[in-house]
mmCIF file of C-alpha atoms in Angstrom:
data_model
loop_
_atom_site.group_PDB
_atom_site.id
_atom_site.type_symbol
_atom_site.label_atom_id
_atom_site.label_comp_id
_atom_site.label_asym_id
_atom_site.label_seq_id
_atom_site.Cartn_x
_atom_site.Cartn_y
_atom_site.Cartn_z
ATOM 1 C CA MET A 4 -0.463 10.438 -1.234
ATOM 2 C CA ILE A 5 0.154 11.001 -4.824
ATOM 3 C CA ALA A 6 -0.781 8.593 -7.367
ATOM 4 C CA SER A 7 0.775 7.873 -10.567
ATOM 5 C CA PRO A 8 -1.075 9.233 -13.903
ATOM 6 C CA LEU A 9 -0.467 5.706 -15.292
ATOM 7 C CA ASN A 10 -2.138 2.461 -14.485
ATOM 8 C CA TYR A 11 1.374 0.807 -14.382
ATOM 9 C CA THR A 12 1.409 -3.037 -13.971
ATOM 10 C CA GLY A 13 2.843 -3.942 -10.628
ATOM 11 C CA GLY A 14 2.393 -0.295 -9.377
ATOM 12 C CA LYS A 15 2.665 -0.101 -5.548
ATOM 13 C CA PHE A 16 0.072 2.624 -4.718
ATOM 14 C CA ARG A 17 -2.179 0.426 -2.686
ATOM 15 C CA LEU A 18 0.902 -0.886 -0.669
ATOM 16 C CA LEU A 19 2.166 2.565 0.254
ATOM 17 C CA PRO A 20 0.537 2.709 3.632
ATOM 18 C CA GLN A 21 2.579 -0.384 4.449
ATOM 19 C CA LEU A 22 5.761 0.437 2.637
ATOM 20 C CA LEU A 23 6.426 3.974 3.507
ATOM 21 C CA PRO A 24 6.578 3.437 7.465
ATOM 22 C CA LEU A 25 9.331 0.661 6.672
ATOM 23 C CA PHE A 26 11.533 3.073 4.797
ATOM 24 C CA PRO A 27 14.203 5.107 6.466
ATOM 25 C CA GLY A 28 12.922 8.689 7.503
ATOM 26 C CA ASP A 29 16.334 10.322 7.222
ATOM 27 C CA THR A 30 17.150 9.553 3.590
ATOM 28 C CA ASP A 31 19.230 11.848 1.377
ATOM 29 C CA THR A 32 18.913 10.360 -1.967
ATOM 30 C CA PHE A 33 16.095 7.812 -2.627
ATOM 31 C CA VAL A 34 16.650 5.545 -5.658
ATOM 32 C CA ASP A 35 13.405 4.135 -7.272
ATOM 33 C CA LEU A 36 15.405 1.644 -9.324
ATOM 34 C CA PHE A 37 12.579 0.119 -11.349
ATOM 35 C CA CYS A 38 10.309 3.275 -11.138
ATOM 36 C CA GLY A 39 7.543 2.143 -13.408
ATOM 37 C CA GLY A 40 4.480 4.319 -12.540
ATOM 38 C CA CYS A 41 6.640 6.308 -10.041
ATOM 39 C CA ASN A 42 4.213 5.748 -7.115
ATOM 40 C CA VAL A 43 6.784 4.940 -4.737
ATOM 41 C CA GLY A 44 9.310 7.817 -5.533
ATOM 42 C CA LEU A 45 6.532 10.278 -5.587
ATOM 43 C CA ASN A 46 5.795 9.735 -1.837
ATOM 44 C CA ALA A 47 9.272 8.873 -0.740
ATOM 45 C CA PRO A 48 10.446 10.690 2.394
ATOM 46 C CA ALA A 49 13.834 11.982 0.901
ATOM 47 C CA ARG A 50 15.693 15.113 0.009
ATOM 48 C CA GLN A 51 16.227 13.967 -3.579
ATOM 49 C CA VAL A 52 14.733 11.204 -5.683
ATOM 50 C CA ILE A 53 16.235 9.428 -8.765
ATOM 51 C CA TYR A 54 13.732 7.664 -10.816
ATOM 52 C CA ASN A 55 15.210 4.847 -13.088
ATOM 53 C CA ASP A 56 13.623 2.643 -15.530
ATOM 54 C CA ILE A 57 14.804 0.612 -18.601
ATOM 55 C CA ASP A 58 12.066 1.789 -20.830
ATOM 56 C CA PRO A 59 13.469 4.925 -22.528
ATOM 57 C CA HIS A 60 9.865 6.080 -23.660
ATOM 58 C CA LEU A 61 8.628 6.023 -20.151
ATOM 59 C CA ILE A 62 11.476 8.067 -18.975
ATOM 60 C CA ARG A 63 11.221 10.550 -21.824
ATOM 61 C CA LEU A 64 7.580 10.905 -21.063
ATOM 62 C CA TYR A 65 8.262 11.776 -17.597
ATOM 63 C CA ASP A 66 10.997 14.030 -18.442
ATOM 64 C CA THR A 67 8.695 15.984 -20.753
ATOM 65 C CA LEU A 68 5.975 16.268 -18.115
ATOM 66 C CA ARG A 69 8.585 17.502 -15.681
ATOM 67 C CA ARG A 70 9.805 20.167 -18.078
ATOM 68 C CA LEU A 71 6.647 21.733 -19.430
ATOM 69 C CA ASP A 72 4.422 23.703 -17.280
ATOM 70 C CA ARG A 73 0.918 22.523 -16.293
ATOM 71 C CA GLU A 74 -1.093 24.832 -18.658
ATOM 72 C CA THR A 75 0.974 23.962 -21.750
ATOM 73 C CA VAL A 76 0.634 20.187 -21.005
ATOM 74 C CA PHE A 77 -3.067 20.302 -20.552
ATOM 75 C CA GLN A 78 -3.557 22.498 -23.611
ATOM 76 C CA GLU A 79 -1.520 20.087 -25.740
ATOM 77 C CA LEU A 80 -3.237 17.245 -24.412
ATOM 78 C CA GLU A 81 -6.504 18.604 -25.189
ATOM 79 C CA GLY A 82 -5.483 19.569 -28.623
ATOM 80 C CA ILE A 83 -4.369 16.101 -29.340
ATOM 81 C CA ILE A 84 -7.665 14.600 -28.026
ATOM 82 C CA ASP A 85 -9.722 17.100 -30.316
ATOM 83 C CA ARG A 86 -7.454 16.457 -33.286
ATOM 84 C CA TRP A 87 -8.179 12.826 -33.280
ATOM 85 C CA GLN A 88 -11.859 13.451 -32.271
ATOM 86 C CA LEU A 89 -11.477 11.148 -29.137
ATOM 87 C CA SER A 90 -14.213 11.284 -26.490
ATOM 88 C CA ARG A 91 -14.411 13.665 -23.487
ATOM 89 C CA VAL A 92 -16.980 12.336 -21.153
ATOM 90 C CA SER A 93 -16.133 14.706 -18.681
ATOM 91 C CA ARG A 94 -17.178 17.595 -20.931
ATOM 92 C CA TYR A 95 -20.158 16.128 -22.840
ATOM 93 C CA GLY A 96 -21.298 13.089 -21.002
ATOM 94 C CA TYR A 97 -21.632 9.418 -22.227
ATOM 95 C CA ALA A 98 -24.834 10.098 -24.140
ATOM 96 C CA HIS A 99 -23.228 12.450 -26.470
ATOM 97 C CA TYR A 100 -21.161 9.661 -27.816
ATOM 98 C CA GLY A 101 -24.094 6.968 -27.693
ATOM 99 C CA CYS A 102 -22.303 5.167 -24.973
ATOM 100 C CA THR A 103 -23.143 4.137 -21.376
ATOM 101 C CA GLY A 104 -20.864 4.185 -18.337
ATOM 102 C CA SER A 105 -21.154 0.408 -17.951
ATOM 103 C CA GLY A 106 -20.508 -0.406 -21.646
ATOM 104 C CA GLY A 107 -17.730 2.116 -22.053
ATOM 105 C CA LEU A 108 -16.234 4.232 -24.924
ATOM 106 C CA THR A 109 -14.639 1.247 -26.868
ATOM 107 C CA ASP A 110 -16.847 1.464 -29.899
ATOM 108 C CA TYR A 111 -16.769 5.177 -30.344
ATOM 109 C CA ASN A 112 -13.063 5.596 -29.814
ATOM 110 C CA ARG A 113 -11.668 2.398 -31.530
ATOM 111 C CA GLU A 114 -11.145 3.738 -35.000
ATOM 112 C CA ARG A 115 -10.049 7.209 -33.769
ATOM 113 C CA TYR A 116 -7.537 5.611 -31.260
ATOM 114 C CA LEU A 117 -6.113 3.450 -33.827
ATOM 115 C CA ALA A 118 -5.523 6.304 -36.046
ATOM 116 C CA LEU A 119 -3.675 8.076 -33.186
ATOM 117 C CA ARG A 120 -1.706 4.870 -32.490
ATOM 118 C CA ALA A 121 -0.828 4.558 -36.181
ATOM 119 C CA ASP A 122 0.480 8.044 -36.293
ATOM 120 C CA LEU A 123 2.268 7.603 -32.905
ATOM 121 C CA ASN A 124 4.137 4.447 -34.266
ATOM 122 C CA ARG A 125 5.059 6.268 -37.547
ATOM 123 C CA ARG A 126 6.687 9.053 -35.602
ATOM 124 C CA LEU A 127 8.475 6.503 -33.399
ATOM 125 C CA LEU A 128 10.051 4.641 -36.280
ATOM 126 C CA ALA A 129 10.980 7.820 -38.107
ATOM 127 C CA GLY A 130 12.696 9.024 -34.918
ATOM 128 C CA GLU A 131 10.297 12.011 -34.447
ATOM 129 C CA THR A 132 10.335 11.694 -30.668
ATOM 130 C CA ASP A 133 9.822 15.317 -29.579
ATOM 131 C CA ASP A 134 7.868 16.745 -26.678
ATOM 132 C CA PHE A 135 4.588 16.465 -28.862
ATOM 133 C CA PHE A 136 5.391 12.770 -29.516
ATOM 134 C CA TYR A 137 5.439 12.187 -25.758
ATOM 135 C CA LEU A 138 2.504 13.960 -25.115
ATOM 136 C CA MET A 139 0.568 11.932 -27.826
ATOM 137 C CA PHE A 140 2.080 8.824 -26.233
ATOM 138 C CA TYR A 141 0.480 9.777 -22.891
ATOM 139 C CA VAL A 142 -3.001 10.183 -24.697
ATOM 140 C CA ALA A 143 -2.420 6.902 -26.287
ATOM 141 C CA ILE A 144 -1.975 5.388 -22.947
ATOM 142 C CA VAL A 145 -5.032 7.100 -21.502
ATOM 143 C CA TYR A 146 -7.294 5.774 -24.270
ATOM 144 C CA ALA A 147 -5.636 2.198 -24.360
ATOM 145 C CA PHE A 148 -6.792 -0.941 -22.748
ATOM 146 C CA ASN A 149 -6.474 -0.585 -18.853
ATOM 147 C CA ASN A 150 -4.094 2.466 -19.492
ATOM 148 C CA MET A 151 -1.226 0.036 -19.898
ATOM 149 C CA ILE A 152 2.169 0.257 -21.862
ATOM 150 C CA ARG A 153 3.329 -2.647 -24.073
ATOM 151 C CA TYR A 154 5.317 -2.804 -27.225
ATOM 152 C CA ASN A 155 5.512 -5.417 -29.976
ATOM 153 C CA ARG A 156 8.842 -6.916 -31.265
ATOM 154 C CA ARG A 157 9.240 -3.864 -33.625
ATOM 155 C CA GLY A 158 9.147 -1.586 -30.704
ATOM 156 C CA GLU A 159 5.776 -0.310 -31.638
ATOM 157 C CA TYR A 160 3.096 0.587 -29.045
ATOM 158 C CA ASN A 161 0.457 -2.020 -29.490
ATOM 159 C CA LEU A 162 -2.285 -1.966 -26.955
ATOM 160 C CA PRO A 163 -5.792 -2.100 -28.237
ATOM 161 C CA VAL A 164 -8.408 0.726 -27.380
ATOM 162 C CA GLY A 165 -9.894 0.716 -23.862
ATOM 163 C CA LYS A 166 -13.187 1.715 -22.371
ATOM 164 C CA ARG A 167 -12.388 4.962 -20.683
ATOM 165 C CA ASP A 168 -11.079 8.388 -21.624
ATOM 166 C CA PHE A 169 -9.261 11.364 -20.125
ATOM 167 C CA ASN A 170 -11.724 11.757 -17.442
ATOM 168 C CA ARG A 171 -11.941 14.212 -14.377
ATOM 169 C CA ARG A 172 -10.142 11.689 -12.056
ATOM 170 C CA MET A 173 -7.475 11.056 -14.838
ATOM 171 C CA ALA A 174 -6.864 14.951 -15.142
ATOM 172 C CA GLU A 175 -6.697 15.314 -11.340
ATOM 173 C CA LYS A 176 -4.059 12.550 -10.994
ATOM 174 C CA LEU A 177 -1.969 14.148 -13.752
ATOM 175 C CA SER A 178 -2.133 17.759 -12.311
ATOM 176 C CA ALA A 179 -1.070 16.358 -8.920
ATOM 177 C CA PHE A 180 1.840 14.506 -10.487
ATOM 178 C CA LEU A 181 3.033 17.415 -12.425
ATOM 179 C CA GLU A 182 2.965 19.492 -9.160
ATOM 180 C CA ARG A 183 5.048 16.983 -7.295
ATOM 181 C CA ILE A 184 7.803 16.192 -9.843
ATOM 182 C CA GLN A 185 8.061 19.900 -10.723
ATOM 183 C CA ALA A 186 8.620 20.749 -7.159
ATOM 184 C CA GLN A 187 10.566 17.728 -6.178
ATOM 185 C CA ASP A 188 14.307 17.639 -6.329
ATOM 186 C CA CYS A 189 14.347 14.632 -8.728
ATOM 187 C CA ARG A 190 15.898 13.447 -12.038
ATOM 188 C CA PHE A 191 14.989 10.618 -14.507
ATOM 189 C CA THR A 192 17.529 8.201 -15.609
ATOM 190 C CA CYS A 193 17.264 5.287 -18.060
ATOM 191 C CA GLN A 194 19.707 2.365 -17.146
ATOM 192 C CA ASP A 195 19.725 -1.260 -16.839
ATOM 193 C CA PHE A 196 19.942 -1.884 -13.020
ATOM 194 C CA ARG A 197 23.429 -3.577 -13.896
ATOM 195 C CA THR A 198 24.826 -0.481 -15.341
ATOM 196 C CA PHE A 199 23.320 2.092 -12.850
ATOM 197 C CA ASP A 200 25.950 4.107 -11.218
ATOM 198 C CA ALA A 201 25.491 3.600 -7.366
ATOM 199 C CA GLY A 202 29.107 4.567 -6.669
ATOM 200 C CA GLY A 203 28.030 7.845 -5.264
ATOM 201 C CA LEU A 204 25.593 6.340 -2.726
ATOM 202 C CA GLY A 205 26.221 5.994 0.960
ATOM 203 C CA PRO A 206 24.818 5.214 4.197
ATOM 204 C CA GLY A 207 22.390 8.128 4.211
ATOM 205 C CA ASP A 208 20.767 6.978 0.877
ATOM 206 C CA PHE A 209 18.223 4.265 0.150
ATOM 207 C CA VAL A 210 17.570 2.124 -2.938
ATOM 208 C CA TYR A 211 14.218 0.733 -3.576
ATOM 209 C CA ALA A 212 13.828 -2.192 -6.128
ATOM 210 C CA ASP A 213 10.689 -3.323 -7.471
ATOM 211 C CA PRO A 214 11.666 -5.595 -10.281
ATOM 212 C CA PRO A 215 9.378 -7.994 -12.485
ATOM 213 C CA TYR A 216 8.598 -10.922 -10.207
ATOM 214 C CA LEU A 217 10.200 -14.089 -11.397
ATOM 215 C CA ILE A 218 7.286 -16.465 -10.575
ATOM 216 C CA THR A 219 4.307 -14.258 -11.532
ATOM 217 C CA ARG A 220 2.935 -13.415 -14.845
ATOM 218 C CA ALA A 221 2.430 -9.795 -16.097
ATOM 219 C CA ALA A 222 2.543 -7.545 -19.171
ATOM 220 C CA TYR A 223 6.130 -6.461 -18.246
ATOM 221 C CA ASN A 224 7.432 -9.897 -18.004
ATOM 222 C CA GLU A 225 5.948 -11.307 -21.152
ATOM 223 C CA ARG A 226 8.068 -13.496 -23.460
ATOM 224 C CA GLY A 227 10.450 -14.286 -20.690
ATOM 225 C CA GLY A 228 11.388 -10.578 -19.912
ATOM 226 C CA TRP A 229 12.938 -11.505 -16.386
ATOM 227 C CA GLN A 230 15.045 -14.731 -16.184
ATOM 228 C CA ASP A 231 16.994 -16.495 -13.330
ATOM 229 C CA GLY A 232 20.106 -14.584 -14.474
ATOM 230 C CA ASP A 233 18.349 -11.254 -13.930
ATOM 231 C CA GLU A 234 17.265 -12.255 -10.547
ATOM 232 C CA ARG A 235 20.668 -13.329 -9.519
ATOM 233 C CA ASP A 236 22.299 -10.237 -11.082
ATOM 234 C CA LEU A 237 19.873 -8.056 -9.079
ATOM 235 C CA LEU A 238 20.590 -9.923 -5.705
ATOM 236 C CA ASP A 239 24.370 -9.327 -6.578
ATOM 237 C CA PHE A 240 23.721 -5.774 -7.005
ATOM 238 C CA LEU A 241 21.985 -5.568 -3.594
ATOM 239 C CA ASP A 242 24.603 -7.357 -1.894
ATOM 240 C CA GLY A 243 27.115 -4.800 -3.296
ATOM 241 C CA LEU A 244 25.066 -1.963 -1.878
ATOM 242 C CA ASP A 245 25.211 -3.758 1.474
ATOM 243 C CA ALA A 246 28.753 -4.224 1.383
ATOM 244 C CA ARG A 247 29.042 -0.228 1.101
ATOM 245 C CA ARG A 248 26.463 0.108 3.886
ATOM 246 C CA VAL A 249 23.876 1.496 1.514
ATOM 247 C CA ARG A 250 20.326 0.717 2.757
ATOM 248 C CA PHE A 251 17.999 -1.088 0.371
ATOM 249 C CA GLY A 252 14.476 -2.255 0.111
ATOM 250 C CA LEU A 253 13.471 -5.115 -2.239
ATOM 251 C CA SER A 254 9.859 -5.924 -3.161
ATOM 252 C CA ASN A 255 9.287 -9.282 -4.252
ATOM 253 C CA VAL A 256 7.315 -12.453 -3.783
ATOM 254 C CA LEU A 257 8.604 -15.655 -2.086
ATOM 255 C CA ARG A 258 5.645 -17.825 -3.067
ATOM 256 C CA SER A 259 2.719 -17.426 -5.462
ATOM 257 C CA ARG A 260 -0.082 -19.856 -6.487
ATOM 258 C CA GLY A 261 1.951 -22.804 -5.570
ATOM 259 C CA ARG A 262 5.247 -21.677 -6.966
ATOM 260 C CA GLU A 263 8.332 -20.786 -4.980
ATOM 261 C CA ASN A 264 11.166 -18.367 -5.839
ATOM 262 C CA ARG A 265 14.092 -20.782 -4.816
ATOM 263 C CA ILE A 266 16.533 -18.179 -5.991
ATOM 264 C CA LEU A 267 15.373 -15.593 -3.560
ATOM 265 C CA LEU A 268 14.518 -17.944 -0.792
ATOM 266 C CA ASN A 269 18.005 -19.469 -0.759
ATOM 267 C CA TRP A 270 19.574 -15.890 -0.930
ATOM 268 C CA LEU A 271 17.569 -14.855 1.921
ATOM 269 C CA GLU A 272 18.350 -17.804 4.000
ATOM 270 C CA ASP A 273 22.115 -17.505 3.298
ATOM 271 C CA ARG A 274 21.952 -13.945 4.619
ATOM 272 C CA ARG A 275 19.489 -14.318 7.398
ATOM 273 C CA ASP A 276 21.899 -12.563 9.867
ATOM 274 C CA ARG A 277 21.870 -9.483 7.477
ATOM 275 C CA TYR A 278 18.676 -9.264 5.876
ATOM 276 C CA GLN A 279 15.094 -9.627 6.899
ATOM 277 C CA ALA A 280 11.717 -10.239 5.024
ATOM 278 C CA LEU A 281 8.800 -8.024 6.177
ATOM 279 C CA ARG A 282 5.474 -9.629 5.002
ATOM 280 C CA LEU A 283 3.005 -7.490 3.499
ATOM 281 C CA ARG A 284 -0.715 -7.865 3.924
ATOM 282 C CA TYR A 285 -2.003 -6.983 0.410
ATOM 283 C CA SER A 286 -1.641 -9.545 -2.373
ATOM 284 C CA TYR A 287 -1.885 -9.231 -6.202
ATOM 285 C CA ALA A 288 -3.680 -12.338 -6.365
ATOM 286 C CA ASN A 289 -7.031 -10.281 -6.666
ATOM 287 C CA SER A 290 -9.229 -10.844 -3.637
ATOM 288 C CA SER A 291 -6.969 -13.635 -2.600
ATOM 289 C CA TYR A 292 -9.059 -14.223 0.614
ATOM 290 C CA HIS A 293 -11.591 -15.955 -1.717
ATOM 291 C CA ILE A 294 -9.075 -18.839 -2.482
ATOM 292 C CA LYS A 295 -9.828 -21.909 -0.455
ATOM 293 C CA ASP A 296 -6.187 -23.412 -0.901
ATOM 294 C CA ARG A 297 -4.050 -20.932 1.054
ATOM 295 C CA SER A 298 -0.996 -22.335 -0.535
ATOM 296 C CA LEU A 299 -2.016 -20.595 -3.791
ATOM 297 C CA VAL A 300 -2.008 -17.234 -2.145
ATOM 298 C CA THR A 301 0.705 -14.607 -3.091
ATOM 299 C CA GLU A 302 3.283 -14.021 -0.308
ATOM 300 C CA GLU A 303 4.621 -10.634 -0.825
ATOM 301 C CA VAL A 304 7.611 -9.288 1.171
ATOM 302 C CA LEU A 305 9.657 -6.136 1.381
ATOM 303 C CA ILE A 306 13.369 -7.404 1.997
ATOM 304 C CA VAL A 307 15.671 -4.896 3.803
ATOM 305 C CA ASN A 308 19.224 -4.811 5.027
ATOM 306 C CA PHE A 309 18.362 -2.663 8.103
ATOM 307 C CA THR A 310 15.909 -2.804 10.988
ATOM 308 C CA PRO A 311 13.045 -0.296 10.349
ATOM 309 C CA GLU A 312 11.540 1.560 13.262
ATOM 310 C CA GLY A 313 8.734 -0.434 15.084
ATOM 311 C CA THR A 314 10.005 -3.863 13.763
ATOM 312 C CA GLN A 315 11.945 -6.541 15.091
ATOM 313 C CA ARG A 316 14.732 -8.819 13.458
ATOM 314 C CA ASN A 317 13.673 -12.054 11.841
ATOM 315 C CA LEU A 318 10.104 -11.306 11.175
#
């Protein structure tokens, strides 16, 4: 399986061994409606993949990586790293920077990273968002805290520096990602799901939705980024797909740490003759098996409007 080159919050790479067998194997167009790190679309069994996300910079980053050849991408990335004098442990080792593997590279990279981030945001606010900008954006993500993506209210990238750099594992993941998206029949779109044009989809297609989870906390859902109205609108969107016999899969959580998603539970109960919730074994409550109160464990599911092979109705 191909992993995303981004450590995207809520990424489904660890769940792929459970998710992929539940997806239709005869899909013409696979829509990754909230693509995020692209882990699912990268590995989807389909003739064509549409990656969609509401973050324009994320989509433009992917489009830049898809259009540029591998040699150009790596040359430009190395040039950016060298220009801002950021660390390259895979080439020089930790001792070269006066750091250790356990302590990380935070102290060495902090001021250099902040200079890169400042120039990135200057270009962003000035509208200088060309291919070079998006390669800078990728480098900033790599050197940021937990390789995450987050913006402030002005739209500036605002993650602090992290402990790692563009190491060998990161380079391998990026290389595999480039190879896959450049060989795949795919395209990237930037639409709110409410305005996504699903009119051309039919029974041979499949829409996978992995939205922000209403009852959990994550960076992508800070400051009330996903509200009750968004949840209801998405469920209406999925009902619309079902009415046109388009297959869908919705990743979500029914319960998490003592909270319930009543909107989702009621919707599922009202449609129990058409939809089923397939429970997944992995939980985003890290090492949830350590939690003594089992009511606090996250109950993650894939909700589908068809019967996957090897499953039965009403699981």
